[in-house]
Amino acid sequence: MKKIFAALLIIAAFTACDKIEGPYLTPDNSVSTDIVFPELNPNDVYRKVLIEEYTGHRCTNCPDGHRELENLQGRYGDTLIAIGIHAGTFSAPTSTFPNDFRTEDGATLYTDYQVATIGTPAGVVGRAQYNNAYALNISSWQQAIGNNMQQPCVAAVQVINVFDPNSKMLTAHTKTTLLNGYNEEVQIALYIIEDDIIGPQKDGETTISDYVHKHVFRGSMNGTYGVALNAPEEDGTFLKSYSMDCSQNGWNCANCSVVAVLMNAATHEVLQVEQVPFF
């Protein structure tokens, strides 16, 4: 597996899929980009795949999904990026399960990708259909991931985070380069995830009080589906940067990452994804 600098997002491909209805974009509250990005070598660019794992801490079968995803990440390494979206009935907090991992963005994605049709645990791979469905049971994850990885590379995205540990102010800088003549409209969304959150989880008939929750979706920096990239620089690349004050949300920022998702603007099929720690 090729290795490149940690902040380099790589590539992905577009294959036909149904258009997801709903609001696509939010107002663009981007900030100026003052970062000099490393020179991009297209030969070092490789495709990465996003899996959005829908889960809940009161879902008895969801740890089976967590274990399968851990196995898949062990197999595919950094070519598979995961976001754990807590949504649906079994994600609601109770006195026994006090953590509230739900987000407005996660609820929107849960609805848009029809996760309720199969319930949790479920996975959506690259926001593309597999066997005519977006939301997939655990048994389909590996094949859907493998199929998605076979798509051609069409874009590269570089991401550099600047984080102040005192003020807990984060600014995520991105640079997107379209490759191989790709000329569809694209948009980019920046998400926050947090690892290693300790809290209760149902596992079958057992409640594990000190369960370690991974890649928990905390929300978006620029809207559920991000913003359009429609104003290229002189060299044809696209620059977007966003800031967030993380001082009041209770996150352990040492365990947080930005996940940048580049997608086709019409279908929202993922063209590239990368996970970059806050610092």
Tab-separated table of C-alpha atoms in Angstrom:
chain	number	residue	atom	x	y	z
A	1	MET	CA	0.000	0.000	0.000
A	2	LYS	CA	1.377	3.364	-0.995
A	3	LYS	CA	2.170	5.832	1.760
A	4	ILE	CA	1.944	9.582	1.412
A	5	PHE	CA	2.076	12.522	3.765
A	6	ALA	CA	-0.609	12.378	6.437
A	7	ALA	CA	-2.551	15.392	5.257
A	8	LEU	CA	-3.040	14.190	1.687
A	9	LEU	CA	-6.522	13.113	0.747
A	10	ILE	CA	-6.767	10.940	-2.246
A	11	ILE	CA	-9.154	9.970	-4.848
A	12	ALA	CA	-12.241	8.362	-5.880
A	13	ALA	CA	-14.582	7.683	-8.671
A	14	PHE	CA	-18.049	8.363	-9.874
A	15	THR	CA	-20.452	5.574	-10.741
A	16	ALA	CA	-24.140	6.017	-11.430
A	17	CYS	CA	-26.515	6.062	-8.486
A	18	ASP	CA	-29.883	7.539	-7.610
A	19	LYS	CA	-30.058	11.164	-6.665
A	20	ILE	CA	-30.616	11.792	-2.949
A	21	GLU	CA	-33.409	14.298	-2.441
A	22	GLY	CA	-33.210	16.992	0.173
A	23	PRO	CA	-31.288	20.187	0.973
A	24	TYR	CA	-27.810	19.906	-0.513
A	25	LEU	CA	-25.916	22.950	0.684
A	26	THR	CA	-25.714	25.358	3.576
A	27	PRO	CA	-24.426	28.950	3.457
A	28	ASP	CA	-20.691	28.975	2.840
A	29	ASN	CA	-19.025	30.374	5.958
A	30	SER	CA	-15.520	29.583	4.778
A	31	VAL	CA	-12.499	31.546	5.952
A	32	SER	CA	-9.399	32.596	4.059
A	33	THR	CA	-6.779	29.953	3.305
A	34	ASP	CA	-3.296	31.061	4.324
A	35	ILE	CA	-1.617	27.643	4.141
A	36	VAL	CA	0.967	26.651	1.532
A	37	PHE	CA	0.187	23.074	0.551
A	38	PRO	CA	2.902	20.602	-0.427
A	39	GLU	CA	3.271	20.013	-4.144
A	40	LEU	CA	0.974	17.221	-5.276
A	41	ASN	CA	2.403	14.202	-7.076
A	42	PRO	CA	-0.530	12.481	-8.847
A	43	ASN	CA	1.416	9.215	-8.827
A	44	ASP	CA	1.188	9.155	-5.026
A	45	VAL	CA	-2.579	9.545	-5.035
A	46	TYR	CA	-4.734	6.500	-4.252
A	47	ARG	CA	-8.390	5.925	-3.630
A	48	LYS	CA	-9.934	5.815	-0.168
A	49	VAL	CA	-13.419	4.619	0.710
A	50	LEU	CA	-15.913	5.973	3.238
A	51	ILE	CA	-18.168	3.717	5.274
A	52	GLU	CA	-20.810	5.380	7.409
A	53	GLU	CA	-21.693	2.931	10.169
A	54	TYR	CA	-25.146	3.521	11.666
A	55	THR	CA	-25.280	2.374	15.264
A	56	GLY	CA	-26.717	2.994	18.734
A	57	HIS	CA	-25.603	2.350	22.288
A	58	ARG	CA	-28.863	0.510	23.107
A	59	CYS	CA	-28.683	-1.612	19.937
A	60	THR	CA	-27.973	-5.209	21.011
A	61	ASN	CA	-26.487	-6.273	17.659
A	62	CYS	CA	-24.463	-3.125	16.940
A	63	PRO	CA	-21.233	-4.387	18.575
A	64	ASP	CA	-21.247	-7.104	15.882
A	65	GLY	CA	-20.990	-4.262	13.372
A	66	HIS	CA	-18.233	-2.595	15.409
A	67	ARG	CA	-16.220	-5.824	15.406
A	68	GLU	CA	-16.725	-6.402	11.681
A	69	LEU	CA	-15.669	-2.841	10.906
A	70	GLU	CA	-12.555	-3.245	13.055
A	71	ASN	CA	-11.688	-6.373	11.060
A	72	LEU	CA	-12.237	-4.565	7.766
A	73	GLN	CA	-10.081	-1.611	8.817
A	74	GLY	CA	-7.376	-4.061	9.823
A	75	ARG	CA	-7.568	-5.576	6.360
A	76	TYR	CA	-7.754	-2.373	4.311
A	77	GLY	CA	-5.686	-0.061	6.513
A	78	ASP	CA	-5.906	3.636	5.784
A	79	THR	CA	-7.828	3.067	2.552
A	80	LEU	CA	-11.030	2.611	4.599
A	81	ILE	CA	-12.309	5.563	6.639
A	82	ALA	CA	-15.221	5.083	9.053
A	83	ILE	CA	-17.746	7.441	10.619
A	84	GLY	CA	-19.959	6.068	13.394
A	85	ILE	CA	-23.376	7.732	13.183
A	86	HIS	CA	-25.607	7.206	16.208
A	87	ALA	CA	-29.174	7.556	14.982
A	88	GLY	CA	-32.515	5.802	15.203
A	89	THR	CA	-34.506	4.477	18.159
A	90	PHE	CA	-31.618	2.734	19.899
A	91	SER	CA	-29.418	5.838	19.940
A	92	ALA	CA	-31.620	7.810	22.351
A	93	PRO	CA	-30.160	8.311	25.840
A	94	THR	CA	-31.705	6.907	29.014
A	95	SER	CA	-30.706	6.908	32.677
A	96	THR	CA	-28.677	3.729	32.043
A	97	PHE	CA	-27.247	5.027	28.747
A	98	PRO	CA	-26.733	8.748	29.458
A	99	ASN	CA	-24.449	9.622	26.530
A	100	ASP	CA	-26.176	11.439	23.700
A	101	PHE	CA	-24.188	10.858	20.519
A	102	ARG	CA	-27.013	11.979	18.226
A	103	THR	CA	-26.562	14.913	15.829
A	104	GLU	CA	-28.854	16.791	13.461
A	105	ASP	CA	-26.570	15.923	10.544
A	106	GLY	CA	-26.605	12.255	11.505
A	107	ALA	CA	-30.407	12.221	11.689
A	108	THR	CA	-30.594	13.756	8.211
A	109	LEU	CA	-28.237	11.151	6.750
A	110	TYR	CA	-30.122	8.336	8.536
A	111	THR	CA	-33.317	9.490	6.798
A	112	ASP	CA	-31.812	10.275	3.395
A	113	TYR	CA	-30.119	6.877	3.094
A	114	GLN	CA	-33.194	4.986	4.309
A	115	VAL	CA	-31.393	3.256	7.162
A	116	ALA	CA	-34.684	2.581	8.943
A	117	THR	CA	-35.565	0.072	6.213
A	118	ILE	CA	-33.092	-2.398	7.744
A	119	GLY	CA	-32.376	-0.815	11.141
A	120	THR	CA	-29.080	-0.720	12.982
A	121	PRO	CA	-26.405	-1.904	12.611
A	122	ALA	CA	-26.179	-0.740	8.998
A	123	GLY	CA	-23.460	0.557	6.712
A	124	VAL	CA	-23.548	2.951	3.759
A	125	VAL	CA	-20.457	2.584	1.571
A	126	GLY	CA	-19.391	5.613	-0.452
A	127	ARG	CA	-23.013	6.819	-0.521
A	128	ALA	CA	-23.448	4.519	-3.501
A	129	GLN	CA	-25.967	1.747	-3.999
A	130	TYR	CA	-24.982	-1.902	-3.711
A	131	ASN	CA	-27.567	-4.443	-4.841
A	132	ASN	CA	-30.014	-1.552	-5.303
A	133	ALA	CA	-29.727	-0.338	-1.705
A	134	TYR	CA	-27.735	2.257	0.205
A	135	ALA	CA	-28.141	0.854	3.725
A	136	LEU	CA	-26.466	-2.555	3.961
A	137	ASN	CA	-26.444	-5.368	6.466
A	138	ILE	CA	-23.088	-6.417	7.925
A	139	SER	CA	-22.773	-9.365	5.528
A	140	SER	CA	-22.597	-7.000	2.526
A	141	TRP	CA	-20.034	-4.513	3.827
A	142	GLN	CA	-16.878	-6.223	2.605
A	143	GLN	CA	-18.109	-6.792	-0.949
A	144	ALA	CA	-19.465	-3.259	-1.235
A	145	ILE	CA	-16.154	-1.832	0.018
A	146	GLY	CA	-14.180	-3.955	-2.435
A	147	ASN	CA	-16.373	-2.839	-5.320
A	148	ASN	CA	-16.007	0.799	-4.339
A	149	MET	CA	-12.232	0.520	-4.133
A	150	GLN	CA	-12.090	-0.681	-7.739
A	151	GLN	CA	-13.402	2.619	-9.083
A	152	PRO	CA	-10.904	4.878	-10.909
A	153	CYS	CA	-9.195	7.805	-9.218
A	154	VAL	CA	-10.686	11.162	-10.155
A	155	ALA	CA	-9.537	13.673	-7.521
A	156	ALA	CA	-7.017	14.478	-4.844
A	157	VAL	CA	-7.674	16.540	-1.728
A	158	GLN	CA	-5.008	17.816	0.624
A	159	VAL	CA	-6.042	18.681	4.181
A	160	ILE	CA	-4.064	20.547	6.820
A	161	ASN	CA	-5.500	21.249	10.290
A	162	VAL	CA	-4.362	24.109	12.499
A	163	PHE	CA	-5.415	23.672	16.129
A	164	ASP	CA	-4.742	25.920	19.116
A	165	PRO	CA	-4.736	23.713	22.254
A	166	ASN	CA	-5.281	26.722	24.526
A	167	SER	CA	-8.302	28.297	22.836
A	168	LYS	CA	-9.356	24.986	21.230
A	169	MET	CA	-9.931	26.810	17.961
A	170	LEU	CA	-9.684	24.554	14.913
A	171	THR	CA	-9.180	25.652	11.316
A	172	ALA	CA	-9.248	22.978	8.627
A	173	HIS	CA	-7.684	23.919	5.295
A	174	THR	CA	-8.383	21.925	2.123
A	175	LYS	CA	-7.099	21.942	-1.432
A	176	THR	CA	-8.904	19.866	-4.070
A	177	THR	CA	-7.430	18.872	-7.437
A	178	LEU	CA	-9.547	17.097	-10.043
A	179	LEU	CA	-7.651	14.400	-11.959
A	180	ASN	CA	-7.946	12.452	-15.201
A	181	GLY	CA	-10.303	14.887	-16.885
A	182	TYR	CA	-13.059	14.618	-14.292
A	183	ASN	CA	-15.474	17.459	-15.063
A	184	GLU	CA	-18.577	16.810	-12.940
A	185	GLU	CA	-19.578	19.381	-10.338
A	186	VAL	CA	-18.300	18.525	-6.852
A	187	GLN	CA	-18.766	19.627	-3.272
A	188	ILE	CA	-16.878	19.042	-0.046
A	189	ALA	CA	-18.070	18.392	3.504
A	190	LEU	CA	-15.875	18.507	6.612
A	191	TYR	CA	-16.983	16.304	9.509
A	192	ILE	CA	-15.710	15.882	13.065
A	193	ILE	CA	-15.324	12.444	14.659
A	194	GLU	CA	-14.086	11.464	18.109
A	195	ASP	CA	-12.435	8.187	19.120
A	196	ASP	CA	-12.182	6.307	22.413
A	197	ILE	CA	-15.243	7.643	24.206
A	198	ILE	CA	-16.000	5.490	27.251
A	199	GLY	CA	-19.669	4.802	27.920
A	200	PRO	CA	-22.292	2.052	28.230
A	201	GLN	CA	-23.198	-0.182	25.278
A	202	LYS	CA	-25.586	-3.099	24.925
A	203	ASP	CA	-23.888	-6.212	23.542
A	204	GLY	CA	-26.477	-8.925	23.190
A	205	GLU	CA	-28.073	-9.361	26.616
A	206	THR	CA	-25.080	-7.766	28.361
A	207	THR	CA	-24.573	-4.081	29.159
A	208	ILE	CA	-20.893	-3.135	29.009
A	209	SER	CA	-20.424	-0.049	31.198
A	210	ASP	CA	-16.942	0.873	29.962
A	211	TYR	CA	-17.371	0.215	26.254
A	212	VAL	CA	-14.946	2.102	23.964
A	213	HIS	CA	-16.897	3.950	21.270
A	214	LYS	CA	-14.919	4.591	18.076
A	215	HIS	CA	-15.139	7.196	15.283
A	216	VAL	CA	-18.234	8.831	16.811
A	217	PHE	CA	-19.755	11.440	14.491
A	218	ARG	CA	-19.842	14.816	16.238
A	219	GLY	CA	-21.178	16.981	13.403
A	220	SER	CA	-20.171	19.003	10.379
A	221	MET	CA	-18.088	22.135	9.964
A	222	ASN	CA	-19.954	23.222	6.818
A	223	GLY	CA	-23.318	21.480	6.625
A	224	THR	CA	-24.582	17.938	6.156
A	225	TYR	CA	-23.597	17.841	2.491
A	226	GLY	CA	-20.993	20.590	2.534
A	227	VAL	CA	-20.502	23.329	-0.024
A	228	ALA	CA	-20.030	23.482	-3.778
A	229	LEU	CA	-16.549	23.896	-5.248
A	230	ASN	CA	-17.314	26.237	-8.115
A	231	ALA	CA	-14.615	28.926	-7.931
A	232	PRO	CA	-11.292	27.365	-8.931
A	233	GLU	CA	-7.938	29.009	-8.408
A	234	GLU	CA	-5.825	30.019	-11.396
A	235	ASP	CA	-4.267	26.561	-11.533
A	236	GLY	CA	-7.691	24.894	-11.541
A	237	THR	CA	-7.574	23.726	-7.921
A	238	PHE	CA	-10.123	24.594	-5.227
A	239	LEU	CA	-9.338	26.019	-1.785
A	240	LYS	CA	-11.736	25.847	1.161
A	241	SER	CA	-11.068	26.471	4.867
A	242	TYR	CA	-13.395	26.392	7.867
A	243	SER	CA	-12.980	27.318	11.531
A	244	MET	CA	-14.709	25.920	14.615
A	245	ASP	CA	-14.550	26.797	18.305
A	246	CYS	CA	-14.320	23.459	20.127
A	247	SER	CA	-14.031	24.894	23.641
A	248	GLN	CA	-17.653	24.401	24.730
A	249	ASN	CA	-18.571	20.988	23.344
A	250	GLY	CA	-16.898	18.688	25.865
A	251	TRP	CA	-14.917	16.754	23.273
A	252	ASN	CA	-11.496	15.295	23.993
A	253	CYS	CA	-9.768	17.122	21.160
A	254	ALA	CA	-6.706	14.851	21.418
A	255	ASN	CA	-8.958	12.069	20.105
A	256	CYS	CA	-10.723	14.123	17.432
A	257	SER	CA	-10.188	14.179	13.681
A	258	VAL	CA	-11.503	16.015	10.640
A	259	VAL	CA	-12.954	13.736	7.985
A	260	ALA	CA	-13.102	15.505	4.628
A	261	VAL	CA	-15.563	14.030	2.135
A	262	LEU	CA	-15.460	15.050	-1.521
A	263	MET	CA	-18.618	14.096	-3.387
A	264	ASN	CA	-20.389	14.402	-6.698
A	265	ALA	CA	-22.716	17.389	-6.378
A	266	ALA	CA	-25.677	15.753	-8.129
A	267	THR	CA	-25.651	12.294	-6.543
A	268	HIS	CA	-23.551	12.774	-3.375
A	269	GLU	CA	-21.566	9.677	-4.275
A	270	VAL	CA	-18.229	9.971	-2.497
A	271	LEU	CA	-15.235	10.756	-4.685
A	272	GLN	CA	-12.639	10.883	-1.917
A	273	VAL	CA	-12.281	10.835	1.835
A	274	GLU	CA	-9.511	11.329	4.378
A	275	GLN	CA	-9.186	11.466	8.135
A	276	VAL	CA	-6.735	13.948	9.648
A	277	PRO	CA	-6.289	14.406	13.433
A	278	PHE	CA	-6.837	17.845	14.949
A	279	PHE	CA	-3.143	17.855	15.918
